[in-house]
PDB file of C-alpha atoms in Angstrom:
ATOM      1  CA  UNK A   1     122.438 131.783  53.518  1.00 88.00           C
ATOM      2  CA  UNK A   2     121.454 131.610  49.864  1.00 94.00           C
ATOM      3  CA  UNK A   3     124.246 131.716  47.272  1.00 92.00           C
ATOM      4  CA  UNK A   4     122.768 133.662  44.360  1.00 94.00           C
ATOM      5  CA  UNK A   5     125.811 133.422  42.079  1.00 90.00           C
ATOM      6  CA  UNK A   6     129.164 131.647  42.399  1.00 92.00           C
ATOM      7  CA  UNK A   7     131.893 132.017  39.778  1.00 93.00           C
ATOM      8  CA  UNK A   8     134.824 132.069  42.240  1.00 93.00           C
ATOM      9  CA  UNK A   9     137.433 129.325  42.186  1.00 90.00           C
ATOM     10  CA  UNK A  10     138.092 129.936  45.882  1.00 90.00           C
ATOM     11  CA  UNK A  11     135.861 128.487  48.571  1.00 94.00           C
ATOM     12  CA  UNK A  12     133.817 131.144  50.361  1.00 95.00           C
ATOM     13  CA  UNK A  13     135.286 130.246  53.779  1.00 95.00           C
ATOM     14  CA  UNK A  14     138.838 130.601  52.428  1.00 95.00           C
ATOM     15  CA  UNK A  15     138.070 133.905  50.721  1.00 96.00           C
ATOM     16  CA  UNK A  16     136.498 135.350  53.876  1.00 96.00           C
ATOM     17  CA  UNK A  17     139.514 134.328  55.978  1.00 95.00           C
ATOM     18  CA  UNK A  18     141.831 136.642  54.003  1.00 96.00           C
ATOM     19  CA  UNK A  19     142.902 139.922  55.667  1.00 95.00           C
ATOM     20  CA  UNK A  20     140.936 142.154  53.313  1.00 97.00           C
ATOM     21  CA  UNK A  21     138.832 145.245  53.879  1.00 96.00           C
ATOM     22  CA  UNK A  22     135.082 144.913  53.804  1.00 97.00           C
ATOM     23  CA  UNK A  23     132.830 147.790  52.874  1.00 97.00           C
ATOM     24  CA  UNK A  24     129.799 147.974  55.142  1.00 97.00           C
ATOM     25  CA  UNK A  25     126.775 149.619  53.562  1.00 97.00           C
ATOM     26  CA  UNK A  26     124.145 151.149  55.827  1.00 96.00           C
ATOM     27  CA  UNK A  27     121.121 153.392  55.364  1.00 93.00           C
ATOM     28  CA  UNK A  28     120.691 156.897  56.742  1.00 90.00           C
ATOM     29  CA  UNK A  29     118.156 159.687  56.378  1.00 89.00           C
ATOM     30  CA  UNK A  30     120.640 161.446  54.099  1.00 91.00           C
ATOM     31  CA  UNK A  31     121.086 158.370  51.910  1.00 92.00           C
ATOM     32  CA  UNK A  32     123.338 155.293  51.862  1.00 93.00           C
ATOM     33  CA  UNK A  33     126.688 155.259  53.670  1.00 94.00           C
ATOM     34  CA  UNK A  34     129.702 152.979  53.168  1.00 95.00           C
ATOM     35  CA  UNK A  35     132.469 152.318  55.683  1.00 92.00           C
ATOM     36  CA  UNK A  36     135.709 150.430  54.845  1.00 94.00           C
ATOM     37  CA  UNK A  37     136.545 148.163  57.783  1.00 94.00           C
ATOM     38  CA  UNK A  38     138.515 145.177  59.024  1.00 94.00           C
ATOM     39  CA  UNK A  39     136.412 142.088  59.692  1.00 97.00           C
ATOM     40  CA  UNK A  40     136.455 138.552  61.014  1.00 98.00           C
ATOM     41  CA  UNK A  41     134.378 135.766  59.463  1.00 97.00           C
ATOM     42  CA  UNK A  42     133.339 133.488  62.301  1.00 96.00           C
ATOM     43  CA  UNK A  43     130.275 131.457  63.281  1.00 94.00           C
ATOM     44  CA  UNK A  44     128.513 132.247  59.993  1.00 95.00           C
ATOM     45  CA  UNK A  45     128.767 136.009  60.547  1.00 97.00           C
ATOM     46  CA  UNK A  46     130.931 138.982  59.645  1.00 98.00           C
ATOM     47  CA  UNK A  47     132.218 140.587  62.874  1.00 98.00           C
ATOM     48  CA  UNK A  48     133.410 144.204  62.810  1.00 96.00           C
ATOM     49  CA  UNK A  49     134.874 146.201  65.711  1.00 90.00           C
ATOM     50  CA  UNK A  50     133.124 149.527  66.189  1.00 90.00           C
ATOM     51  CA  UNK A  51     134.726 152.332  68.178  1.00 84.00           C
ATOM     52  CA  UNK A  52     131.705 153.884  69.841  1.00 82.00           C
ATOM     53  CA  UNK A  53     133.093 157.383  70.423  1.00 81.00           C
ATOM     54  CA  UNK A  54     133.512 158.517  66.830  1.00 78.00           C
ATOM     55  CA  UNK A  55     131.687 156.074  64.575  1.00 78.00           C
ATOM     56  CA  UNK A  56     128.129 156.599  63.377  1.00 88.00           C
ATOM     57  CA  UNK A  57     127.463 153.258  61.676  1.00 91.00           C
ATOM     58  CA  UNK A  58     126.427 151.510  64.944  1.00 92.00           C
ATOM     59  CA  UNK A  59     123.647 154.092  65.378  1.00 91.00           C
ATOM     60  CA  UNK A  60     122.522 153.620  61.772  1.00 94.00           C
ATOM     61  CA  UNK A  61     122.396 149.840  62.263  1.00 95.00           C
ATOM     62  CA  UNK A  62     120.300 150.195  65.400  1.00 94.00           C
ATOM     63  CA  UNK A  63     117.851 152.346  63.409  1.00 94.00           C
ATOM     64  CA  UNK A  64     117.776 150.062  60.333  1.00 95.00           C
ATOM     65  CA  UNK A  65     119.404 146.631  60.478  1.00 96.00           C
ATOM     66  CA  UNK A  66     119.317 146.080  56.702  1.00 96.00           C
ATOM     67  CA  UNK A  67     122.942 146.152  55.576  1.00 97.00           C
ATOM     68  CA  UNK A  68     125.264 144.972  52.841  1.00 98.00           C
ATOM     69  CA  UNK A  69     128.924 143.993  52.862  1.00 98.00           C
ATOM     70  CA  UNK A  70     131.268 143.978  49.876  1.00 98.00           C
ATOM     71  CA  UNK A  71     134.745 142.451  49.896  1.00 98.00           C
ATOM     72  CA  UNK A  72     137.186 142.622  46.969  1.00 97.00           C
ATOM     73  CA  UNK A  73     140.575 140.962  46.528  1.00 96.00           C
ATOM     74  CA  UNK A  74     142.365 142.806  43.712  1.00 95.00           C
ATOM     75  CA  UNK A  75     145.872 142.278  42.346  1.00 92.00           C
ATOM     76  CA  UNK A  76     146.705 144.751  39.550  1.00 89.00           C
ATOM     77  CA  UNK A  77     149.868 142.809  38.689  1.00 89.00           C
ATOM     78  CA  UNK A  78     147.945 139.717  37.631  1.00 91.00           C
ATOM     79  CA  UNK A  79     144.505 141.135  36.916  1.00 92.00           C
ATOM     80  CA  UNK A  80     142.891 139.022  39.637  1.00 92.00           C
ATOM     81  CA  UNK A  81     139.614 140.552  40.810  1.00 95.00           C
ATOM     82  CA  UNK A  82     137.545 138.450  43.204  1.00 96.00           C
ATOM     83  CA  UNK A  83     134.409 139.882  44.773  1.00 97.00           C
ATOM     84  CA  UNK A  84     131.997 138.688  47.419  1.00 98.00           C
ATOM     85  CA  UNK A  85     128.842 140.684  48.052  1.00 98.00           C
ATOM     86  CA  UNK A  86     126.567 139.898  50.989  1.00 98.00           C
ATOM     87  CA  UNK A  87     123.156 141.244  51.910  1.00 98.00           C
ATOM     88  CA  UNK A  88     121.457 140.743  55.237  1.00 98.00           C
ATOM     89  CA  UNK A  89     120.946 142.253  58.656  1.00 98.00           C
ATOM     90  CA  UNK A  90     123.322 143.490  61.332  1.00 97.00           C
ATOM     91  CA  UNK A  91     123.105 144.021  65.055  1.00 97.00           C
ATOM     92  CA  UNK A  92     125.241 145.885  67.562  1.00 95.00           C
ATOM     93  CA  UNK A  93     126.612 143.397  70.093  1.00 95.00           C
ATOM     94  CA  UNK A  94     128.772 143.683  73.234  1.00 93.00           C
ATOM     95  CA  UNK A  95     132.505 143.580  72.594  1.00 90.00           C
ATOM     96  CA  UNK A  96     134.251 140.271  73.305  1.00 88.00           C
ATOM     97  CA  UNK A  97     137.989 140.530  73.934  1.00 85.00           C
ATOM     98  CA  UNK A  98     138.866 137.064  72.611  1.00 89.00           C
ATOM     99  CA  UNK A  99     137.022 137.634  69.344  1.00 93.00           C
ATOM    100  CA  UNK A 100     138.570 141.106  69.112  1.00 89.00           C
ATOM    101  CA  UNK A 101     142.054 139.622  69.477  1.00 88.00           C
ATOM    102  CA  UNK A 102     141.326 137.062  66.747  1.00 93.00           C
ATOM    103  CA  UNK A 103     140.134 139.821  64.429  1.00 93.00           C
ATOM    104  CA  UNK A 104     143.145 142.052  65.104  1.00 90.00           C
ATOM    105  CA  UNK A 105     145.686 139.223  64.809  1.00 92.00           C
ATOM    106  CA  UNK A 106     144.310 138.463  61.339  1.00 93.00           C
ATOM    107  CA  UNK A 107     145.538 141.918  60.228  1.00 93.00           C
ATOM    108  CA  UNK A 108     148.380 142.689  62.640  1.00 91.00           C
ATOM    109  CA  UNK A 109     149.953 139.270  63.274  1.00 92.00           C
ATOM    110  CA  UNK A 110     150.008 137.046  66.343  1.00 90.00           C
ATOM    111  CA  UNK A 111     152.582 139.019  68.380  1.00 89.00           C
ATOM    112  CA  UNK A 112     150.527 141.643  70.203  1.00 83.00           C
ATOM    113  CA  UNK A 113     153.702 143.342  71.466  1.00 83.00           C
ATOM    114  CA  UNK A 114     154.370 144.431  67.866  1.00 87.00           C
ATOM    115  CA  UNK A 115     150.886 145.894  67.326  1.00 84.00           C
ATOM    116  CA  UNK A 116     150.427 149.646  67.157  1.00 83.00           C
ATOM    117  CA  UNK A 117     149.770 150.895  70.697  1.00 78.00           C
ATOM    118  CA  UNK A 118     146.167 151.863  69.885  1.00 73.00           C
ATOM    119  CA  UNK A 119     145.409 148.144  69.514  1.00 75.00           C
ATOM    120  CA  UNK A 120     147.514 146.768  72.390  1.00 67.00           C
ATOM    121  CA  UNK A 121     145.351 147.866  75.309  1.00 66.00           C
ATOM    122  CA  UNK A 122     141.661 147.610  74.614  1.00 63.00           C
ATOM    123  CA  UNK A 123     141.056 148.926  78.158  1.00 59.00           C
ATOM    124  CA  UNK A 124     137.441 149.581  79.129  1.00 57.00           C
ATOM    125  CA  UNK A 125     136.068 147.645  76.212  1.00 61.00           C
ATOM    126  CA  UNK A 126     132.401 147.884  77.136  1.00 60.00           C
ATOM    127  CA  UNK A 127     132.659 151.671  77.172  1.00 73.00           C
ATOM    128  CA  UNK A 128     134.817 152.092  74.046  1.00 81.00           C
ATOM    129  CA  UNK A 129     133.954 149.269  71.654  1.00 85.00           C
ATOM    130  CA  UNK A 130     131.140 147.122  70.353  1.00 91.00           C
ATOM    131  CA  UNK A 131     130.864 144.493  67.677  1.00 94.00           C
ATOM    132  CA  UNK A 132     128.764 144.723  64.576  1.00 96.00           C
ATOM    133  CA  UNK A 133     127.472 141.227  63.831  1.00 98.00           C
ATOM    134  CA  UNK A 134     126.362 140.932  60.228  1.00 98.00           C
ATOM    135  CA  UNK A 135     124.371 137.838  59.241  1.00 97.00           C
ATOM    136  CA  UNK A 136     124.287 137.317  55.457  1.00 97.00           C
ATOM    137  CA  UNK A 137     121.064 136.185  53.860  1.00 98.00           C
ATOM    138  CA  UNK A 138     122.232 136.219  50.232  1.00 98.00           C
ATOM    139  CA  UNK A 139     125.717 135.973  48.757  1.00 97.00           C
ATOM    140  CA  UNK A 140     127.165 136.744  45.348  1.00 97.00           C
ATOM    141  CA  UNK A 141     130.649 135.314  44.668  1.00 97.00           C
ATOM    142  CA  UNK A 142     132.197 136.616  41.455  1.00 96.00           C
ATOM    143  CA  UNK A 143     135.483 136.189  39.678  1.00 95.00           C
ATOM    144  CA  UNK A 144     135.847 139.394  37.683  1.00 94.00           C
ATOM    145  CA  UNK A 145     139.479 138.862  36.739  1.00 93.00           C
ATOM    146  CA  UNK A 146     141.046 139.981  33.502  1.00 92.00           C
ATOM    147  CA  UNK A 147     144.294 139.105  31.784  1.00 88.00           C
ATOM    148  CA  UNK A 148     146.968 141.708  31.923  1.00 69.00           C
ATOM    149  CA  UNK A 149     149.759 143.013  34.023  1.00 62.00           C
ATOM    150  CA  UNK A 150     151.213 146.343  34.947  1.00 58.00           C
ATOM    151  CA  UNK A 151     154.433 147.254  33.240  1.00 52.00           C
TER     152      UNK A 151
END
């Protein structure tokens, strides 16, 4: 993974461990598409759960693996704007329950009994879910903060 630019104070690993949304960019015949998603940074890859029944980005990835991921941590109170942009390739992989639980606990907490019911029983995972595994080739890490606060 080549770091093209790095102006962030935070370490990349720390930044990618935050419970933020990523925006997955894929190509389609109608033009580019972007999907805001939860993710897990693990084993040098961005892992995203894909619900197979109503999501089209897994099909787009199987047709063209070139993808991009953007992640922004923004605090309007302080003016903090931190951005990580990644370009690379993605694949559709079988769903792994343990990895899925790690991803969900990052956003929903460790107590699964308190999770929304749609996340508590992953059921027939092979039929319902897959993972998108995104491997970054280049990374841009930018601090785009400004001074100011909301009144």
